[in-house]
GROMACS .gro file of C-alpha atoms in nm:
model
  198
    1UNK     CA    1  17.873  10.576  16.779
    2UNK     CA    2  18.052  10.944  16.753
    3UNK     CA    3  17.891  11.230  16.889
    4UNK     CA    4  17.669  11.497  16.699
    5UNK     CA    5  17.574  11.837  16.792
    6UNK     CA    6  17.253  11.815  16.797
    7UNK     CA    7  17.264  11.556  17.080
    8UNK     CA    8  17.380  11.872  17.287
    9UNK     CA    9  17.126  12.085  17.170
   10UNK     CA   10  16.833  11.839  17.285
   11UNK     CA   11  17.022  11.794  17.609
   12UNK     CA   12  16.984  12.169  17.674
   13UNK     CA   13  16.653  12.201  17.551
   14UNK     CA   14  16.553  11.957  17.799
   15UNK     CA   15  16.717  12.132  18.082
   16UNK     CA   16  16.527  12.408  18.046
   17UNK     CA   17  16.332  12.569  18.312
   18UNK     CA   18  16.033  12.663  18.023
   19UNK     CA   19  15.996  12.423  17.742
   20UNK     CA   20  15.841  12.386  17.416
   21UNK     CA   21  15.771  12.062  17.234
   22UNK     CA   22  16.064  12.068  17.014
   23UNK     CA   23  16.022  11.921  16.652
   24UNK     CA   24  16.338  11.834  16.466
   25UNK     CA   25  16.331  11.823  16.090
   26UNK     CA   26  16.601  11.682  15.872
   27UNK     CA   27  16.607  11.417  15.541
   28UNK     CA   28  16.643  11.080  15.621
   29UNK     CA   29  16.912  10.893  15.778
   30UNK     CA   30  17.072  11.224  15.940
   31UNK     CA   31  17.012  11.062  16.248
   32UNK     CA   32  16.743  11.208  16.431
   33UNK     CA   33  16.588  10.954  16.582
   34UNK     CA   34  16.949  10.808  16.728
   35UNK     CA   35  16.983  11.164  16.845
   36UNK     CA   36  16.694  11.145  17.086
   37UNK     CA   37  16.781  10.793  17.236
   38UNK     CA   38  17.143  10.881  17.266
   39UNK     CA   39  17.073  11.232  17.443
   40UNK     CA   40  16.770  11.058  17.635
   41UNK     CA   41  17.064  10.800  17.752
   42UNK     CA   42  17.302  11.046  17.888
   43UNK     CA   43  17.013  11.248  18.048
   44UNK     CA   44  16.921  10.879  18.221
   45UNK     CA   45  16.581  10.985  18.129
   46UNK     CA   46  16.324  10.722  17.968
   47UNK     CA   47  16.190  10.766  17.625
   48UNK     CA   48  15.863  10.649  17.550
   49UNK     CA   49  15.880  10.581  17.135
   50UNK     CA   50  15.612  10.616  16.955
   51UNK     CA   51  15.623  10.575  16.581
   52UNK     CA   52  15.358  10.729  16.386
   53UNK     CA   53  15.358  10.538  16.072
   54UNK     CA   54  15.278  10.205  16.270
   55UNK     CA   55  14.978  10.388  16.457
   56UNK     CA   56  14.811  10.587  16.196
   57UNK     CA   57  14.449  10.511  16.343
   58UNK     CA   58  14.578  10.760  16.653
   59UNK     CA   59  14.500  11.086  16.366
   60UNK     CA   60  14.190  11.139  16.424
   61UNK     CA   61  14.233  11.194  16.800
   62UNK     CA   62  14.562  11.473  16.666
   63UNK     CA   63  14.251  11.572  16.482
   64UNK     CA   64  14.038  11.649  16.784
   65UNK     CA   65  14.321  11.752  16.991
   66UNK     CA   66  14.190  11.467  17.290
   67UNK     CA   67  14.510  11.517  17.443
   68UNK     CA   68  14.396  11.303  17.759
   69UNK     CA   69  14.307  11.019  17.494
   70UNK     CA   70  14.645  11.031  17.329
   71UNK     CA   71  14.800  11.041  17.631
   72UNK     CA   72  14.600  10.716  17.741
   73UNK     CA   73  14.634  10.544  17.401
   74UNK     CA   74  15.014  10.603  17.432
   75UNK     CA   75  15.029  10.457  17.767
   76UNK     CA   76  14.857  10.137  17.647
   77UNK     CA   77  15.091  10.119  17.289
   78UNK     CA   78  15.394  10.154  17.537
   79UNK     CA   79  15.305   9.993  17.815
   80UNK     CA   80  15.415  10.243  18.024
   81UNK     CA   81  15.222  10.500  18.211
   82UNK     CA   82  15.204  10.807  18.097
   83UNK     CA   83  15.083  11.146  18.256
   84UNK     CA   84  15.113  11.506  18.235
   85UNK     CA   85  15.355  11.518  18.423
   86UNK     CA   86  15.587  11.219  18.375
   87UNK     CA   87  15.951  11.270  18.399
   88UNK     CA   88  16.000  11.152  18.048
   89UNK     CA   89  16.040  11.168  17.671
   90UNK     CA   90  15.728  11.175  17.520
   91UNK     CA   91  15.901  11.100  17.135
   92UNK     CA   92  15.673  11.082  16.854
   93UNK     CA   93  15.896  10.968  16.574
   94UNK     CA   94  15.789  10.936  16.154
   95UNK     CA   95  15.477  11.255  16.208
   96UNK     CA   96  15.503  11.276  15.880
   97UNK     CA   97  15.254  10.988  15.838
   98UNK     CA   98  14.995  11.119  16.051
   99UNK     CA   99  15.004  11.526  16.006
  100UNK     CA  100  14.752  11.617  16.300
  101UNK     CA  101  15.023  11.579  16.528
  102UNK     CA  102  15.208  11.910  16.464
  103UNK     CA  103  14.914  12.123  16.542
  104UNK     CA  104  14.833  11.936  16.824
  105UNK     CA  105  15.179  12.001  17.015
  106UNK     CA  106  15.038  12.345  17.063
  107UNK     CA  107  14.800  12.142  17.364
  108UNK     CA  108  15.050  11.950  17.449
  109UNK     CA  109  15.238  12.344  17.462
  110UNK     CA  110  14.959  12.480  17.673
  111UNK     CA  111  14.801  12.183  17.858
  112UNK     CA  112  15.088  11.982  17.944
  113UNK     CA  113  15.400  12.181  18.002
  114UNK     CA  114  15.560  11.966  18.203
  115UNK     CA  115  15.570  11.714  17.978
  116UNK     CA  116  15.881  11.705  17.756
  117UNK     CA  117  15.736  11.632  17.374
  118UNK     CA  118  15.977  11.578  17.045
  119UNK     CA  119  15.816  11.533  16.731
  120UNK     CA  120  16.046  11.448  16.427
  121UNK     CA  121  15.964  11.345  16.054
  122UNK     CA  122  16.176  11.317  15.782
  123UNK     CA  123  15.865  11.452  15.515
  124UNK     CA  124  15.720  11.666  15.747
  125UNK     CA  125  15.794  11.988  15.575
  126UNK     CA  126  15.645  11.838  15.233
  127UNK     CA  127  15.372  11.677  15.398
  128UNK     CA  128  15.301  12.048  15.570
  129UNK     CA  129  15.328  12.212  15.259
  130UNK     CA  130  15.047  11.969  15.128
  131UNK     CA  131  14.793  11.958  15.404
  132UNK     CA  132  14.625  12.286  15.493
  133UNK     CA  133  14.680  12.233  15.859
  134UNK     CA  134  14.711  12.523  16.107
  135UNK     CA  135  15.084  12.580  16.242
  136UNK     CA  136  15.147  12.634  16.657
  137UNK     CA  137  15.335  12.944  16.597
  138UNK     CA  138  15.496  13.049  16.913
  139UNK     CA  139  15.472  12.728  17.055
  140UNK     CA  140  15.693  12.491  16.909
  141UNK     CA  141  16.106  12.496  16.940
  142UNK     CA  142  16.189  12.408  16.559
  143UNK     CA  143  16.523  12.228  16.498
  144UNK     CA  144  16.691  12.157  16.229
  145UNK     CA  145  16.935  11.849  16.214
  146UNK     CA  146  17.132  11.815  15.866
  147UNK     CA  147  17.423  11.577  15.756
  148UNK     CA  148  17.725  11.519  15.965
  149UNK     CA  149  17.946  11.822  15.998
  150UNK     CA  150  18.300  11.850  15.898
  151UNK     CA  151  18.375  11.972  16.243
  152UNK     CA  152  18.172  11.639  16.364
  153UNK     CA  153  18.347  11.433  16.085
  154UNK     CA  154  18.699  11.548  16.261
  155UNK     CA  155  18.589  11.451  16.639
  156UNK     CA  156  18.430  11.115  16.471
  157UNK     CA  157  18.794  10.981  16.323
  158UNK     CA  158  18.925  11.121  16.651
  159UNK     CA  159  19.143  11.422  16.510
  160UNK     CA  160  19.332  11.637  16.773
  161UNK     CA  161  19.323  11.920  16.537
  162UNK     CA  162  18.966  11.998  16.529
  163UNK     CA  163  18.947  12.231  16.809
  164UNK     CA  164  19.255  12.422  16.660
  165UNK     CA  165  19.022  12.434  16.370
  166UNK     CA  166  18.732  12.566  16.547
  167UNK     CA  167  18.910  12.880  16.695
  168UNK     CA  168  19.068  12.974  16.365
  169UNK     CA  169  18.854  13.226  16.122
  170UNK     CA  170  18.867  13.082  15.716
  171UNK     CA  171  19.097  13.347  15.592
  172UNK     CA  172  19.430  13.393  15.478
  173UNK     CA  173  19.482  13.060  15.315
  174UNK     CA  174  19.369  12.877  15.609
  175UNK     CA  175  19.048  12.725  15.463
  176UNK     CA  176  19.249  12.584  15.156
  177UNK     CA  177  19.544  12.429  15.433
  178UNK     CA  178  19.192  12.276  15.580
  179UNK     CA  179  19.060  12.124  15.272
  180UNK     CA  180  19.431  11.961  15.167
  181UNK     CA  181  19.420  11.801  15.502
  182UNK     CA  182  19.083  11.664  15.516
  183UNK     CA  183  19.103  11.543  15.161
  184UNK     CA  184  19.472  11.333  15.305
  185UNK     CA  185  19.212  11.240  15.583
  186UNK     CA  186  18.959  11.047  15.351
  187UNK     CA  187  19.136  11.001  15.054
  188UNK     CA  188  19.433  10.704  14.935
  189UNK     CA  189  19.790  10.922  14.944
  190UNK     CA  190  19.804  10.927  14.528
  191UNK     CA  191  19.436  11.089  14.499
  192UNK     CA  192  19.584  11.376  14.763
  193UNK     CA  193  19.903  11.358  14.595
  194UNK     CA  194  19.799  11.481  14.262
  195UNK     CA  195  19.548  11.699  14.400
  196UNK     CA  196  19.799  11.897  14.653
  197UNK     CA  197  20.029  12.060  14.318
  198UNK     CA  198  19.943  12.384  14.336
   0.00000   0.00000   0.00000
């Protein structure tokens, strides 16, 4: 497994003094959910999953915003107890199947700060856009988490010149030196070959 910024950026987000629940969009297969459970890992804090296409029937408590409910219906899905407090994840993974939940992280904003809540869903924004649902503006930390980077792509096959890269501004000529070398990075020697004669 290679690393990915966004593990970072959950990392600090959970460090923080002040937090929001944080909800991380992307498509699918980005690698949001990995994300989580890898930062979660190196933080040697416990996530408590909970995926919210297998527990659908837990919507109409979003609905009423029962946070002490959820909280208690969580506990009993997981097995493991949960309070406002806990030192934990709280991880509510696939919201796009039950669309109560992003409104309600607003209560889980105000009434349970302490708790550290991540909400992802690869169809949320569609989902959003199709449900009249009120929005927690002001209360959410919204993340974005998109394909593998080049940058990421370098530090995955282990190349020393990616930090070389990073300091260097795309002018002059550079950016086209950059693009022969990654295509000799992913490409057979004849495709770069014939692509290099300029």
């Amino acid at each position: 497994m290679f690393n990915r910024r966004a593990i970072e950026d959950i990392k600090d987000w959970y460090q923080q003094n002040t937090r929001k629940p944080l909800v991380i969009r992307g498509a699918r297969q980005v690698g949001k959910t990995t994300a989580v459970r890898l930062a979660a890992e190196q933080l040697s804090v416990k996530v408590i999953e909970v995926n919210l296409e297998r527990h659908t029937e837990l919507e109409p408590l979003f609905q009423r915003y029962k946070m002490d409910e959820l909280l208690f219906n969580f506990s009993l899905m997981t097995g493991d107890q949960i309070t406002r407090d806990s030192n934990i994840i709280l991880f509510l993974d696939e919201a796009q199947a039950t669309p109560s939940a992003y409104p309600c992280l607003r209560y889980f904003s105000e009434e349970m700060p302490g708790l550290a809540v991540i909400l992802t869903g690869s169809l949320l924004d569609q989902v959003l856009s199709d449900v009249n649902l009120p929005t927690p503006v002001g209360r959410i930390e919204p993340y974005f988490m998109g394909p593998l980077t080049f940058v990421e792509f370098l530090f995955a096959i282990g190349c020393q010149v990616v930090i070389t890269i990073e300091r260097f501004s795309f002018s002059n000529g550079f950016c086209w030196r950059v693009e022969r070398f990654a295509i000799g990075m992913i490409s057979p020697p004849i495709f770069f070959d014939a692509l290099s004669t300029k």
